[in-house]
PDB file of C-alpha atoms in Angstrom:
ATOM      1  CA  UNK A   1     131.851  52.206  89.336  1.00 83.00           C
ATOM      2  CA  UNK A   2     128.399  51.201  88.616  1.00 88.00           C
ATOM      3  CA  UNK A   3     128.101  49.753  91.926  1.00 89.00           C
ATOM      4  CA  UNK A   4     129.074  52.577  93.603  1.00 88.00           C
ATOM      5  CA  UNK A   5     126.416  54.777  92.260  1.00 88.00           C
ATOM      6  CA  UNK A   6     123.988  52.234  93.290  1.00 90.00           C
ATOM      7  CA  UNK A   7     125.184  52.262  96.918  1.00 89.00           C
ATOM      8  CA  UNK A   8     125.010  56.652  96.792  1.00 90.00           C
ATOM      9  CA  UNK A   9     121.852  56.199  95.235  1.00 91.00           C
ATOM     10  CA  UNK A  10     120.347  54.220  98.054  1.00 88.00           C
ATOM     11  CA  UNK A  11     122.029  56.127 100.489  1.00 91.00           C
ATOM     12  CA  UNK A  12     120.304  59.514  98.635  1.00 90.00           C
ATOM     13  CA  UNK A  13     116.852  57.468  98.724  1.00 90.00           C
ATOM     14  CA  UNK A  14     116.960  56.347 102.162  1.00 88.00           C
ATOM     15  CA  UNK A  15     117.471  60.032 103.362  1.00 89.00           C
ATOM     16  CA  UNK A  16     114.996  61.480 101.543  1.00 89.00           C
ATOM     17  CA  UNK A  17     112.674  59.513 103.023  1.00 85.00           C
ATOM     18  CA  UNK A  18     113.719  59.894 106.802  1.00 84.00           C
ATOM     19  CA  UNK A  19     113.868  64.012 106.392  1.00 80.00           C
ATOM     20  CA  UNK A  20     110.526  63.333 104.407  1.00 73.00           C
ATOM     21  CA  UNK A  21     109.161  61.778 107.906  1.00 71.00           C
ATOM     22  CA  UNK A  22     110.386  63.976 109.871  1.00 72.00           C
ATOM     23  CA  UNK A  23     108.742  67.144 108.087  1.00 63.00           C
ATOM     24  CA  UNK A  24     105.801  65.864 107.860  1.00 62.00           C
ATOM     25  CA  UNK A  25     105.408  64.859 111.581  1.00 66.00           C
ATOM     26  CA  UNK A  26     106.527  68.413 112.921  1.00 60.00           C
ATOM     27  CA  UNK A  27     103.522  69.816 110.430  1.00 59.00           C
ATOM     28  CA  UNK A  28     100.525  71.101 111.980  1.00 61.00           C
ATOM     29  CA  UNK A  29      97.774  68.704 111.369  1.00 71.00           C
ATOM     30  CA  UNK A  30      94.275  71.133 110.406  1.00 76.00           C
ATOM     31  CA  UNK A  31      91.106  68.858 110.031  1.00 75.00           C
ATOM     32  CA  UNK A  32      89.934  69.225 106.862  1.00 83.00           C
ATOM     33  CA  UNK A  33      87.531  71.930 106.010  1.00 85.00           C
ATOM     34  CA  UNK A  34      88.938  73.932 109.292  1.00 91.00           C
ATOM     35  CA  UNK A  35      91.481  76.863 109.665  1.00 95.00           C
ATOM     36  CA  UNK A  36      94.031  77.061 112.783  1.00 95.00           C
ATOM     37  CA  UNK A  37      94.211  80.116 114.524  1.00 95.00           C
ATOM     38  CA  UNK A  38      97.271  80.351 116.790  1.00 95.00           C
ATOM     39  CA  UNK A  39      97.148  83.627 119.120  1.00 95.00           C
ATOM     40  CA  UNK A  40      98.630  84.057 122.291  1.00 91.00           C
ATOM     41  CA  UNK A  41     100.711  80.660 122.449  1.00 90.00           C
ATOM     42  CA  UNK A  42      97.294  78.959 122.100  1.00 92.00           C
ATOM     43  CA  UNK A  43      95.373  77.262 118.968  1.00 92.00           C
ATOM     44  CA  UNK A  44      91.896  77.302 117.905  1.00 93.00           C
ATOM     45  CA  UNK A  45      89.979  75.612 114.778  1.00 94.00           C
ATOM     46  CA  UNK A  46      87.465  77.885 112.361  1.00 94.00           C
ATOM     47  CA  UNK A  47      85.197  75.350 110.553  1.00 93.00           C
ATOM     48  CA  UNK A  48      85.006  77.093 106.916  1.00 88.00           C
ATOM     49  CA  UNK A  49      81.351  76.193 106.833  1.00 88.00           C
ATOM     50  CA  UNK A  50      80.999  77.996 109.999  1.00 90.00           C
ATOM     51  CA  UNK A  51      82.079  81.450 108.757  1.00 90.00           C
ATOM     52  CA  UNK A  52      79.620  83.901 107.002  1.00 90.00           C
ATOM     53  CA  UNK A  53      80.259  84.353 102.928  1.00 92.00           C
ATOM     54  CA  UNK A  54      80.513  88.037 101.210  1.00 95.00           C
ATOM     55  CA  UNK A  55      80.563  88.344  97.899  1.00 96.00           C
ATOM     56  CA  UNK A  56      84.748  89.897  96.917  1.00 95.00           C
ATOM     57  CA  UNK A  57      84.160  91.715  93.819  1.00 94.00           C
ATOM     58  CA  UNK A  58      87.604  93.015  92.335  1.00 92.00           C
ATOM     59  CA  UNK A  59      90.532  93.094  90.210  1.00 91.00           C
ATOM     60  CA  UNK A  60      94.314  91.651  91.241  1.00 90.00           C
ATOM     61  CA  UNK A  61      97.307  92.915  89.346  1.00 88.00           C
ATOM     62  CA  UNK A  62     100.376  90.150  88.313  1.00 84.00           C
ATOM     63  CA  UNK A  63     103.812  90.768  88.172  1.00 82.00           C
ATOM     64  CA  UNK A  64     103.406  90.460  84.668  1.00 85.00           C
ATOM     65  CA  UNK A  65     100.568  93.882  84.615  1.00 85.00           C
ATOM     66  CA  UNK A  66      98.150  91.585  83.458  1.00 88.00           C
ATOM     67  CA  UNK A  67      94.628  91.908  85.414  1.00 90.00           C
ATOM     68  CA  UNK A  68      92.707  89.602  86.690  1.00 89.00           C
ATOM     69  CA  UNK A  69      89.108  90.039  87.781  1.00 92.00           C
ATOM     70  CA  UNK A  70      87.432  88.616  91.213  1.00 92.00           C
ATOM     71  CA  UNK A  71      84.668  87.424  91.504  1.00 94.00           C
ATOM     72  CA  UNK A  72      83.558  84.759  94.222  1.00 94.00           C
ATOM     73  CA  UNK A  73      82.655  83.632  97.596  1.00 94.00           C
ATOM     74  CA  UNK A  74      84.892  84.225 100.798  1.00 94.00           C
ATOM     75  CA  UNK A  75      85.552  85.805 103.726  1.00 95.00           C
ATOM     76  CA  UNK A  76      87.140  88.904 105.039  1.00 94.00           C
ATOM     77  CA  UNK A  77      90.171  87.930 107.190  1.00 95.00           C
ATOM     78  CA  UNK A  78      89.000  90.260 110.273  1.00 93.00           C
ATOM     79  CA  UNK A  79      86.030  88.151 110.434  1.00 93.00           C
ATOM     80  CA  UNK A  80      87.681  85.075 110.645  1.00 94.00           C
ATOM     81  CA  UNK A  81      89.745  86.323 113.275  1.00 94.00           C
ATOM     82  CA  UNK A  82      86.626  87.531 114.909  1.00 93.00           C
ATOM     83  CA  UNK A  83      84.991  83.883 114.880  1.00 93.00           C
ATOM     84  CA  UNK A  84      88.245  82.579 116.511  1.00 93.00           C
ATOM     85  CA  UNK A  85      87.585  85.486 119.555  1.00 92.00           C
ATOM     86  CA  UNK A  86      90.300  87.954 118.727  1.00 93.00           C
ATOM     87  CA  UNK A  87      89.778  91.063 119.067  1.00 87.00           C
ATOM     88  CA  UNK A  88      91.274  92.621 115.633  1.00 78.00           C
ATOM     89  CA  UNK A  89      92.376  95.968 117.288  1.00 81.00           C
ATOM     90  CA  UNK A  90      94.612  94.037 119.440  1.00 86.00           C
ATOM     91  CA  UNK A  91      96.278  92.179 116.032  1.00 93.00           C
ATOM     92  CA  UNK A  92     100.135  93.555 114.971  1.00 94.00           C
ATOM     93  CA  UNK A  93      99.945  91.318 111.500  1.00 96.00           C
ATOM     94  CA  UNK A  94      98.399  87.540 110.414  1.00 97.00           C
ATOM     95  CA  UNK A  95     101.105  85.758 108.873  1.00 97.00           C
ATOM     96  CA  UNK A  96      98.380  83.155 106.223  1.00 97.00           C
ATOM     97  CA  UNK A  97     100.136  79.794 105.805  1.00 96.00           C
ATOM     98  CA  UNK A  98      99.225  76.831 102.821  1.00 95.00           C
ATOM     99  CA  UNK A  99      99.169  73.171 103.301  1.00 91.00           C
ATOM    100  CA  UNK A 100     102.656  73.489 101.672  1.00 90.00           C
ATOM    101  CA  UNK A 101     104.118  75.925 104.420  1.00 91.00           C
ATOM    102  CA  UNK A 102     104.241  79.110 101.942  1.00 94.00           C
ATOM    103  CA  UNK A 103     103.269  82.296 103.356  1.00 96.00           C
ATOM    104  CA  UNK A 104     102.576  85.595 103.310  1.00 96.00           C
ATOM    105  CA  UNK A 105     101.955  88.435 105.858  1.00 96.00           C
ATOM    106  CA  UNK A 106      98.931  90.862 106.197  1.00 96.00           C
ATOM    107  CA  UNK A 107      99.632  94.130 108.484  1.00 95.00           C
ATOM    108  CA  UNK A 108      96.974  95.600 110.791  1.00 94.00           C
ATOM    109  CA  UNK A 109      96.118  97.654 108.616  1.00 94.00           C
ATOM    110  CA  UNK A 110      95.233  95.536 105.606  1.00 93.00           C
ATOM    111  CA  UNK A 111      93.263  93.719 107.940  1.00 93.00           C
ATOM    112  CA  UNK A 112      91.633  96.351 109.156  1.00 91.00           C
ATOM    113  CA  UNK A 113      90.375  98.098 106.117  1.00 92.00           C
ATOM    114  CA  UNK A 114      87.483  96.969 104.467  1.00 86.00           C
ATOM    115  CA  UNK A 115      87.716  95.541 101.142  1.00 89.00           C
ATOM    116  CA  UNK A 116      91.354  94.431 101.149  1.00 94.00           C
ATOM    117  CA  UNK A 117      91.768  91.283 102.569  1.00 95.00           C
ATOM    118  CA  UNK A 118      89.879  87.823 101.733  1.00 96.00           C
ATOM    119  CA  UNK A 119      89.673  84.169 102.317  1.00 96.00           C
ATOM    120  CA  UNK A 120      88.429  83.222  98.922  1.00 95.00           C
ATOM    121  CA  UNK A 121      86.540  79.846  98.614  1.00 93.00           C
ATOM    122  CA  UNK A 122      88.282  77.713  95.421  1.00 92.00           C
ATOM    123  CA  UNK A 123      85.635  74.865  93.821  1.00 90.00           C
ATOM    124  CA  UNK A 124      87.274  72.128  95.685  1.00 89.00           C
ATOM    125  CA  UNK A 125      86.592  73.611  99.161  1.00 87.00           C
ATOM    126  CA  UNK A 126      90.188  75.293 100.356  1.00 91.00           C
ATOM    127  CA  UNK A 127      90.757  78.714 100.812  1.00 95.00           C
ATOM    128  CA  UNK A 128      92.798  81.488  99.034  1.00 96.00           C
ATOM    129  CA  UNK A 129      94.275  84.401 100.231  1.00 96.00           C
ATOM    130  CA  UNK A 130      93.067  87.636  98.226  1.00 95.00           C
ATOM    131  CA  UNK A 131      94.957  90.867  98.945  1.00 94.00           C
ATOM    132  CA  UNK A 132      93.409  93.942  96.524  1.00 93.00           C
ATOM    133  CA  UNK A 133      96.193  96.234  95.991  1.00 88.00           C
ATOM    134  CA  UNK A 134      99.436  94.129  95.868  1.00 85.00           C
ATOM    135  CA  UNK A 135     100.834  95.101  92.082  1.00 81.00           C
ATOM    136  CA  UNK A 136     102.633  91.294  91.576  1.00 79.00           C
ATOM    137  CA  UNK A 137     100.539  88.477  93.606  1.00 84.00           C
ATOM    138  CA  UNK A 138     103.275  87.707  96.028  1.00 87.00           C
ATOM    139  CA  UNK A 139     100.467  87.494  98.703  1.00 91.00           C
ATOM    140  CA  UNK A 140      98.187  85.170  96.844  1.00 89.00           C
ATOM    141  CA  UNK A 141      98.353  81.878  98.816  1.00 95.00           C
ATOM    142  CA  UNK A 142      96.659  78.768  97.964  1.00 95.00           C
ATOM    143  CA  UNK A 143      95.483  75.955  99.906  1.00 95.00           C
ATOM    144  CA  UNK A 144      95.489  78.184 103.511  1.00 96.00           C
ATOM    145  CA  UNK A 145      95.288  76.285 106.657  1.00 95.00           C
ATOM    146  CA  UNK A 146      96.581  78.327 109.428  1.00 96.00           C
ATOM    147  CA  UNK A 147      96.603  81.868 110.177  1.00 97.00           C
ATOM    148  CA  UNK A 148      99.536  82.805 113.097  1.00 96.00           C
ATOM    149  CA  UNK A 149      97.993  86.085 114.756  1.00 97.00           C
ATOM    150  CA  UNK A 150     101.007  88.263 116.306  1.00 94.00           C
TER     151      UNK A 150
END
């Protein structure tokens, strides 16, 4: 008995491991400090340095009701999109994807309107999605490396 939950065991081990590899191969690899943009079946790279800081001044709602207030450095999505060459006018929705492959999706319109949608910059140099208005922070992703324009 004991040796047969060794053997499963080893057998559970080893293919954790192989579907490890093989997630983390078919991952998009984003040079640090840089954003993918995919539009249009092609991909570009933002360098977060690159892209010019506003102040986002605000307060976020949780699930819970409880308030938080905003107050850092980031960018508005549109003008990412801008420094990648897209025209936002011709944008459906920006689906904003973390290192970890959660997401959430920004409409037109949320890009679009001023004061709604951020790229905050966190203390150890990655980016957060900010969305003023959501009543539960589904939308706030951490650790964003890709946006997928549509």
């Amino acid at each position: 008995m004991k040796r047969a939950v060794l053997v499963i065991t080893a057998i559970l081990l080893c293919l954790t491991a192989v579907i490890a590899v093989v997630h983390l191969r078919t991952r998009d690899k984003v040079p640090e400090g840089s954003l993918l943009i995919q539009f249009d079946g092609r991909d570009s790279y933002v360098r977060i340095g690159d892209l010019d800081t506003v102040q986002i001044n605000g307060t976020v709602v949780s699930a819970k009701g409880d308030t938080q207030d905003i107050h850092q450095a980031g960018v508005r999505v549109a003008d990412v999109l801008e420094k990648a060459g897209i025209d936002s006018q011709a944008v459906h929705s920006v689906t904003v994807v973390a290192d970890d492959e959660f997401s959430a999706e920004l409409l037109s319109e949320e890009i679009m309107a001023p004061e709604v949608a951020y790229l905050a910059k966190e203390a150890d140099g990655s980016m957060k999605l900010i969305v003023f208005g959501d009543s539960d922070l589904k939308r706030n992703v951490r650790n964003v490396v890709k946006l997928l324009v549509q």
